[in-house]
mmCIF file with all atom_site columns, C-alpha atoms in Angstrom:
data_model
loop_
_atom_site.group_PDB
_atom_site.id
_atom_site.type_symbol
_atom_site.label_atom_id
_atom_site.label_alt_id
_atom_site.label_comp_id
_atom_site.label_asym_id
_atom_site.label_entity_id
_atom_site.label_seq_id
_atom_site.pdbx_PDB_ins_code
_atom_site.Cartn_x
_atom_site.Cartn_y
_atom_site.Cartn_z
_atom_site.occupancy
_atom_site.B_iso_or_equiv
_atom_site.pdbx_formal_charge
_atom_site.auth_seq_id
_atom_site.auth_comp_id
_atom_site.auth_asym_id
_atom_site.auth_atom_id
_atom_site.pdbx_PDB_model_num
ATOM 1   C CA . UNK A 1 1   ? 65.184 126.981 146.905 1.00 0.00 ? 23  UNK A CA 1
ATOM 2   C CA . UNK A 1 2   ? 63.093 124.150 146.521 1.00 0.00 ? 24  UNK A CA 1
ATOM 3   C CA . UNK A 1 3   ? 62.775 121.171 149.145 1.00 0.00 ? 25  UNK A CA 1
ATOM 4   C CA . UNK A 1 4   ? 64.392 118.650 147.499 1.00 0.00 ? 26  UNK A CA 1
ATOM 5   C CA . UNK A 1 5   ? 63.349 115.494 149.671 1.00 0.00 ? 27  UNK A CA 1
ATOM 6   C CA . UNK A 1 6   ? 60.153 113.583 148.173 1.00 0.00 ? 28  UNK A CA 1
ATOM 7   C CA . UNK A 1 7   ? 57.871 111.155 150.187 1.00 0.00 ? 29  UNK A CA 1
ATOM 8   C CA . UNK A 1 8   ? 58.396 107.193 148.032 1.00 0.00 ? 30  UNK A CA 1
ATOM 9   C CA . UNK A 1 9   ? 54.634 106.369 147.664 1.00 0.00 ? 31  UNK A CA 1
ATOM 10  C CA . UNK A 1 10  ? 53.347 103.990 150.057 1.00 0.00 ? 32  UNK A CA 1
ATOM 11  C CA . UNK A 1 11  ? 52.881 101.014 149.163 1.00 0.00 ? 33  UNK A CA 1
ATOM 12  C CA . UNK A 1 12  ? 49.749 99.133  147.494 1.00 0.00 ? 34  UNK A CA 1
ATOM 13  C CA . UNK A 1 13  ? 48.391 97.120  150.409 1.00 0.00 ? 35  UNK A CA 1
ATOM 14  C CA . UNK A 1 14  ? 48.483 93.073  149.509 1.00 0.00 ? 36  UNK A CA 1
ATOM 15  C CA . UNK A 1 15  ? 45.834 91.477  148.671 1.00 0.00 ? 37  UNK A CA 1
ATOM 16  C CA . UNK A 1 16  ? 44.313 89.196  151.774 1.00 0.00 ? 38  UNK A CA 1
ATOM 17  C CA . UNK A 1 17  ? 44.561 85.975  149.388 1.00 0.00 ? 39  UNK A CA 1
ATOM 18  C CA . UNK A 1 18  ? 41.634 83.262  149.580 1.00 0.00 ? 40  UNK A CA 1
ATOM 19  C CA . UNK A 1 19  ? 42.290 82.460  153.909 1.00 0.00 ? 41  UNK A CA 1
ATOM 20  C CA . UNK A 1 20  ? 42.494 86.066  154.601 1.00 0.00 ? 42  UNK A CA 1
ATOM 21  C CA . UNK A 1 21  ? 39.216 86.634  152.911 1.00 0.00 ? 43  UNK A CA 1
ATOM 22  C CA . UNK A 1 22  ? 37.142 84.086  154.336 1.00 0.00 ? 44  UNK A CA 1
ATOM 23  C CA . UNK A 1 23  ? 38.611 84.766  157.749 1.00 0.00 ? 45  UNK A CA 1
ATOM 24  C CA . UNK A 1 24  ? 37.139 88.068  157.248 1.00 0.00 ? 46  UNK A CA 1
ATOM 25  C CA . UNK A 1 25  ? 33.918 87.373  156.179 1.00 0.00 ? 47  UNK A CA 1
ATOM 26  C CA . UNK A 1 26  ? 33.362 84.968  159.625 1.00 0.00 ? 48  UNK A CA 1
ATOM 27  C CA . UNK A 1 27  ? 34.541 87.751  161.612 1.00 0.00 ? 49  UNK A CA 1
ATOM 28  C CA . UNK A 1 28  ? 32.091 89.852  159.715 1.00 0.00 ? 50  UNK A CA 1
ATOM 29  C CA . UNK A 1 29  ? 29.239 87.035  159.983 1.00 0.00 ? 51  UNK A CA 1
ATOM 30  C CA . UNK A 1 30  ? 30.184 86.472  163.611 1.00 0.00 ? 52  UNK A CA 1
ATOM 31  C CA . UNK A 1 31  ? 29.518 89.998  164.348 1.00 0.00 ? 53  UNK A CA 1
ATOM 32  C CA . UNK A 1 32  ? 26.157 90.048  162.413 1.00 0.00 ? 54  UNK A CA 1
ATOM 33  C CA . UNK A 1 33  ? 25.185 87.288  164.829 1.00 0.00 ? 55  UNK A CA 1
ATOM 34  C CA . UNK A 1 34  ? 25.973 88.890  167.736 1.00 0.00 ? 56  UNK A CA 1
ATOM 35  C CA . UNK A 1 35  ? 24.564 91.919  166.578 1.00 0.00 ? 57  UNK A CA 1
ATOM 36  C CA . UNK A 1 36  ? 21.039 90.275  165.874 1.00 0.00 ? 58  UNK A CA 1
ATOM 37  C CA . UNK A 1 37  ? 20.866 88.612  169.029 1.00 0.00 ? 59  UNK A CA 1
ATOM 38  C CA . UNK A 1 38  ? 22.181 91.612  171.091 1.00 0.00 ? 60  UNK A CA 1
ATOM 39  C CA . UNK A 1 39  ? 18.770 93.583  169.086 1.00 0.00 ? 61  UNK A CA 1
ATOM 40  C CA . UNK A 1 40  ? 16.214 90.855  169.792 1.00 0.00 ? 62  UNK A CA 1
ATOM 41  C CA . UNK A 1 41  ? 17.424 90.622  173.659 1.00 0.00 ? 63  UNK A CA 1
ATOM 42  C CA . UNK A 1 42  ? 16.831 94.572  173.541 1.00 0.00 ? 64  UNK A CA 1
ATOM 43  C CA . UNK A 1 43  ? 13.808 94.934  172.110 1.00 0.00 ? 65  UNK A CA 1
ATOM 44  C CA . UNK A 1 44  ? 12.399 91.565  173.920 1.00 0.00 ? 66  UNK A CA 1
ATOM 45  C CA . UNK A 1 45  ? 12.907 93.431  177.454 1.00 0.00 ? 67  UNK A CA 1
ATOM 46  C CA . UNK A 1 46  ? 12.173 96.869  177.015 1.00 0.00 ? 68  UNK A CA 1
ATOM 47  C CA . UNK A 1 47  ? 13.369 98.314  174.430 1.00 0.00 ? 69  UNK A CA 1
ATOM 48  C CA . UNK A 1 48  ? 17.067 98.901  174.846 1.00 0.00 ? 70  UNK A CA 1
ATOM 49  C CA . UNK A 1 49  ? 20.082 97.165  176.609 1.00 0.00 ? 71  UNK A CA 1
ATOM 50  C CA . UNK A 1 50  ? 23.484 98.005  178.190 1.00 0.00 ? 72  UNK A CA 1
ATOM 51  C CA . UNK A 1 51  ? 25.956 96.120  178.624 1.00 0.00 ? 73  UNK A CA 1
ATOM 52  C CA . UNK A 1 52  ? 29.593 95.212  179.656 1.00 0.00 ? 74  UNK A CA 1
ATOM 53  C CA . UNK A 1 53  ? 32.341 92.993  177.789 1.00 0.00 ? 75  UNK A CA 1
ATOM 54  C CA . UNK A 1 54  ? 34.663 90.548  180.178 1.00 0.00 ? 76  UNK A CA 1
ATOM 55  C CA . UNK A 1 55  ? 37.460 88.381  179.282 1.00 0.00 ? 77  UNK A CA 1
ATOM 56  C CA . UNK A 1 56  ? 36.778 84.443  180.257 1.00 0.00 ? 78  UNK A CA 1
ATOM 57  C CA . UNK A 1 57  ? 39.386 82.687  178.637 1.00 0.00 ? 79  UNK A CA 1
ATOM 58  C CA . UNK A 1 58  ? 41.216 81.859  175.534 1.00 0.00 ? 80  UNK A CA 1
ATOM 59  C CA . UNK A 1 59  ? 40.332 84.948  173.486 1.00 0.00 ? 81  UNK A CA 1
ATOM 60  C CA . UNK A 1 60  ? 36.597 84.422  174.215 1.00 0.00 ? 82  UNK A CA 1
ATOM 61  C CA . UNK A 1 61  ? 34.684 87.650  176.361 1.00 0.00 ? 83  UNK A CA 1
ATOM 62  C CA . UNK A 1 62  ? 31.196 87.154  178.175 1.00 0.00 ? 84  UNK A CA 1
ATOM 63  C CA . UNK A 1 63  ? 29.312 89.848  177.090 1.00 0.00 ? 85  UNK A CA 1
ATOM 64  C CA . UNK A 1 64  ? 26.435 90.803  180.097 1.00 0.00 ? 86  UNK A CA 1
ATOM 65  C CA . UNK A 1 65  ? 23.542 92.588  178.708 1.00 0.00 ? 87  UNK A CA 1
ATOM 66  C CA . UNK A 1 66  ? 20.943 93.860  181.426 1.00 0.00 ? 88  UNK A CA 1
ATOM 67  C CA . UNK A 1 67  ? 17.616 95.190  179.544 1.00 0.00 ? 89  UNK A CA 1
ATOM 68  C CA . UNK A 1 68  ? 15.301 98.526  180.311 1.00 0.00 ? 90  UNK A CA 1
ATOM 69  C CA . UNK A 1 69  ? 13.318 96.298  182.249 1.00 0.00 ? 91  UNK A CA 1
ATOM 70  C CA . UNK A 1 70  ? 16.151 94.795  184.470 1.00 0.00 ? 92  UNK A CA 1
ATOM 71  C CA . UNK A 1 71  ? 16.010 91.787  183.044 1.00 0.00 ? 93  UNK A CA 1
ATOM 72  C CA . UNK A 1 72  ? 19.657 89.858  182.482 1.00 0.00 ? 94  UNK A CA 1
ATOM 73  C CA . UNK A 1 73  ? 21.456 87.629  180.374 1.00 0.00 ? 95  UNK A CA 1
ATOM 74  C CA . UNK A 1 74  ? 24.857 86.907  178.743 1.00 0.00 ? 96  UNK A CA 1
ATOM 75  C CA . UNK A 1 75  ? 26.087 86.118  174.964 1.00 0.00 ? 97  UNK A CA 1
ATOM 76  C CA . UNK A 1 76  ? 29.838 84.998  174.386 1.00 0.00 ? 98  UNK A CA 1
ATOM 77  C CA . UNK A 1 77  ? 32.052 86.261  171.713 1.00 0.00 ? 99  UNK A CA 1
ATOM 78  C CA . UNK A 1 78  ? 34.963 84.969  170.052 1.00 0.00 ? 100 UNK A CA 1
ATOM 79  C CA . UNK A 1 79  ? 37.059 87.669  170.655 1.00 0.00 ? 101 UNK A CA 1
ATOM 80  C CA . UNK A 1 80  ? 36.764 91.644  172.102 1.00 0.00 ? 102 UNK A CA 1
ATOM 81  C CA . UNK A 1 81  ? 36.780 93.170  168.747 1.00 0.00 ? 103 UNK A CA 1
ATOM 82  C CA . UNK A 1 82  ? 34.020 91.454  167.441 1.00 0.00 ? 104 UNK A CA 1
ATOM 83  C CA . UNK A 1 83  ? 31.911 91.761  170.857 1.00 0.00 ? 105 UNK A CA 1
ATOM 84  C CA . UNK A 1 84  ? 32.460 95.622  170.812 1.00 0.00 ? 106 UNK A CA 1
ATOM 85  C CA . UNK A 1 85  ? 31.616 95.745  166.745 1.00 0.00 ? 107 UNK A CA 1
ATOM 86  C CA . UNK A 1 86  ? 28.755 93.942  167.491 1.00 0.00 ? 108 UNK A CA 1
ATOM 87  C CA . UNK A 1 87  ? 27.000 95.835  170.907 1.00 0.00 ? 109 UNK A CA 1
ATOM 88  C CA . UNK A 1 88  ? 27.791 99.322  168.418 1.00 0.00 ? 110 UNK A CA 1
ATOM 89  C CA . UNK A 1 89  ? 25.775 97.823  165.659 1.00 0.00 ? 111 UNK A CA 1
ATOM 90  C CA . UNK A 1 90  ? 22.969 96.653  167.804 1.00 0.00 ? 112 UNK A CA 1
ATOM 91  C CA . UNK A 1 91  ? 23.250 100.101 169.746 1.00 0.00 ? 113 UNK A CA 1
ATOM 92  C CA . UNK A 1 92  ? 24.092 98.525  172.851 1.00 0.00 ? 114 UNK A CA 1
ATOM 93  C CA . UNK A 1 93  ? 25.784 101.257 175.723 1.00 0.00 ? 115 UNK A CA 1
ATOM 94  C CA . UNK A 1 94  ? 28.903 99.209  176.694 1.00 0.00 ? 116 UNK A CA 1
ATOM 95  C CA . UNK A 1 95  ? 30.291 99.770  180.303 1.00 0.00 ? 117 UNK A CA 1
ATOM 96  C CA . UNK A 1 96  ? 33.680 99.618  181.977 1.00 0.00 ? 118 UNK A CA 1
ATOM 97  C CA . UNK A 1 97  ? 32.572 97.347  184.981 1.00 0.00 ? 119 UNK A CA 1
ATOM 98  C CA . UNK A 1 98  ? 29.652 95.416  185.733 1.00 0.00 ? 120 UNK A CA 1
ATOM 99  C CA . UNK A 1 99  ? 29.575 97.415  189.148 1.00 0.00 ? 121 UNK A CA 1
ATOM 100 C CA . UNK A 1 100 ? 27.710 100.800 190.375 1.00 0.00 ? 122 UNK A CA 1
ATOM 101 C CA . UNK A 1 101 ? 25.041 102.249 187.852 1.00 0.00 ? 123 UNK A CA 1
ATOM 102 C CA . UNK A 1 102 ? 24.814 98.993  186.019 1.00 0.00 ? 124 UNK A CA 1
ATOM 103 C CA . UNK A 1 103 ? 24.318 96.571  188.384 1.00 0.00 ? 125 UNK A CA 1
ATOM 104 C CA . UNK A 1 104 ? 21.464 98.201  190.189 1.00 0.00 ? 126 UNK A CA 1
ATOM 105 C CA . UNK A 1 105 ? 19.502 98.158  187.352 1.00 0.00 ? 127 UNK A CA 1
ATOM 106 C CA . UNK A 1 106 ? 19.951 93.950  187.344 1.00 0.00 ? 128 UNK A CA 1
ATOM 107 C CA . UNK A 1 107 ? 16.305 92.803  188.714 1.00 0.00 ? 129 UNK A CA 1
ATOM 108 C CA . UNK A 1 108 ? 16.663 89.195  190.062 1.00 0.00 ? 130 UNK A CA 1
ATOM 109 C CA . UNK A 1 109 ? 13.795 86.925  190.864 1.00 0.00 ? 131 UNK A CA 1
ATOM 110 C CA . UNK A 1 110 ? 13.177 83.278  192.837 1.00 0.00 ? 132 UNK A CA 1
ATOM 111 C CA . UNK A 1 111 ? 15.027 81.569  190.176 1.00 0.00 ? 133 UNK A CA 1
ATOM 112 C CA . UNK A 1 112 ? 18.564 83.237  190.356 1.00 0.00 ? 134 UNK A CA 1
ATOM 113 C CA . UNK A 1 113 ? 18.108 83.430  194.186 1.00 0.00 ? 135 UNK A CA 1
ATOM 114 C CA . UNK A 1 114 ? 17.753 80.026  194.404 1.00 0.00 ? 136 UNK A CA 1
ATOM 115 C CA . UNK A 1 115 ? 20.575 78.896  192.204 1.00 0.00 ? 137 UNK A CA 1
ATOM 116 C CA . UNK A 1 116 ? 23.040 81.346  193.347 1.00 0.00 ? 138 UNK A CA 1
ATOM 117 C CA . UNK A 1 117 ? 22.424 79.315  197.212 1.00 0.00 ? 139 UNK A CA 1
ATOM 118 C CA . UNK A 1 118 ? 22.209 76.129  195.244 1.00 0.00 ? 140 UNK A CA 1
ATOM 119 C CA . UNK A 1 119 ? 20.896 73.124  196.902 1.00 0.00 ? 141 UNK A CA 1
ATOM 120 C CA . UNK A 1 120 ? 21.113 74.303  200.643 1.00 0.00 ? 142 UNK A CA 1
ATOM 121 C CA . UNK A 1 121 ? 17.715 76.591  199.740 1.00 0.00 ? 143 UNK A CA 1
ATOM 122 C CA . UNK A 1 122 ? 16.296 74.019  198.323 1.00 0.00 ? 144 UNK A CA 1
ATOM 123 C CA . UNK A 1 123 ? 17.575 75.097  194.471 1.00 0.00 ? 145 UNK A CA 1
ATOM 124 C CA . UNK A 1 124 ? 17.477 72.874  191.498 1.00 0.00 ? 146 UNK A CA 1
ATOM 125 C CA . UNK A 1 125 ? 19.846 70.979  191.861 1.00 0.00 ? 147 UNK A CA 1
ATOM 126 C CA . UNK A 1 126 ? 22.826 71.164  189.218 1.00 0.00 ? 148 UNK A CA 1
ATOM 127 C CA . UNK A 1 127 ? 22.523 68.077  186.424 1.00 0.00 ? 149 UNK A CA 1
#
């Protein structure tokens, strides 16, 4: 006896329309970006990064990128998805926490000391 139920086709997806398309193609550009500056951070401090992705506010994530050479910085994304598209297309090993393993490769110098005590050490004061 043959199996008479049948699967109905799924359906053809609809098109994205004119604002779906250029929404995706700024995600897309936004990632590029990201992307590009996550390689030239890389390759300007020794070759290769890690990093870590946190949430600051409104949809926007800090993304904290500490280099071979222990040198730091941070880049901020519009959203998670595009900061996690972007450290896999520059290559960038992404981390759960900016804790442990991570953080004791961070190599800080006079500068951040300074401005993390602010003006009681005699820091820059902020403008």
């Amino acid at each position: 006896m043959a199996d008479s139920t049948q699967t109905e086709p799924e359906p053809e997806p609809e098109p994205e329309g004119r604002a779906g398309k250029a929404a995706s193609a700024k995600a897309e550009k936004q990632v590029k970006r990201l992307a590009h500056q996550m390689t030239a951070f890389a390759r300007d401090h020794g070759g290769s990064a890690e990093g870590q992705l946190a949430h600051i506010g409104r949809g926007t994530v800090r993304v904290a990128l500490v280099g071979a050479n222990g040198d730091w910085g941070t880049l901020v994304a519009p959203s998670h998805d595009t900061a996690r598209r972007a450290a896999e297309s520059a290559g960038i090993t992404l981390h759960d926490d900016f804790a442990g393993e991570l953080a004791a490769k961070v190599r800080t110098g006079p500068y951040e000391w300074t401005r993390m005590a602010g003006i009681q050490l005699g820091g820059p004061p902020n403008a």
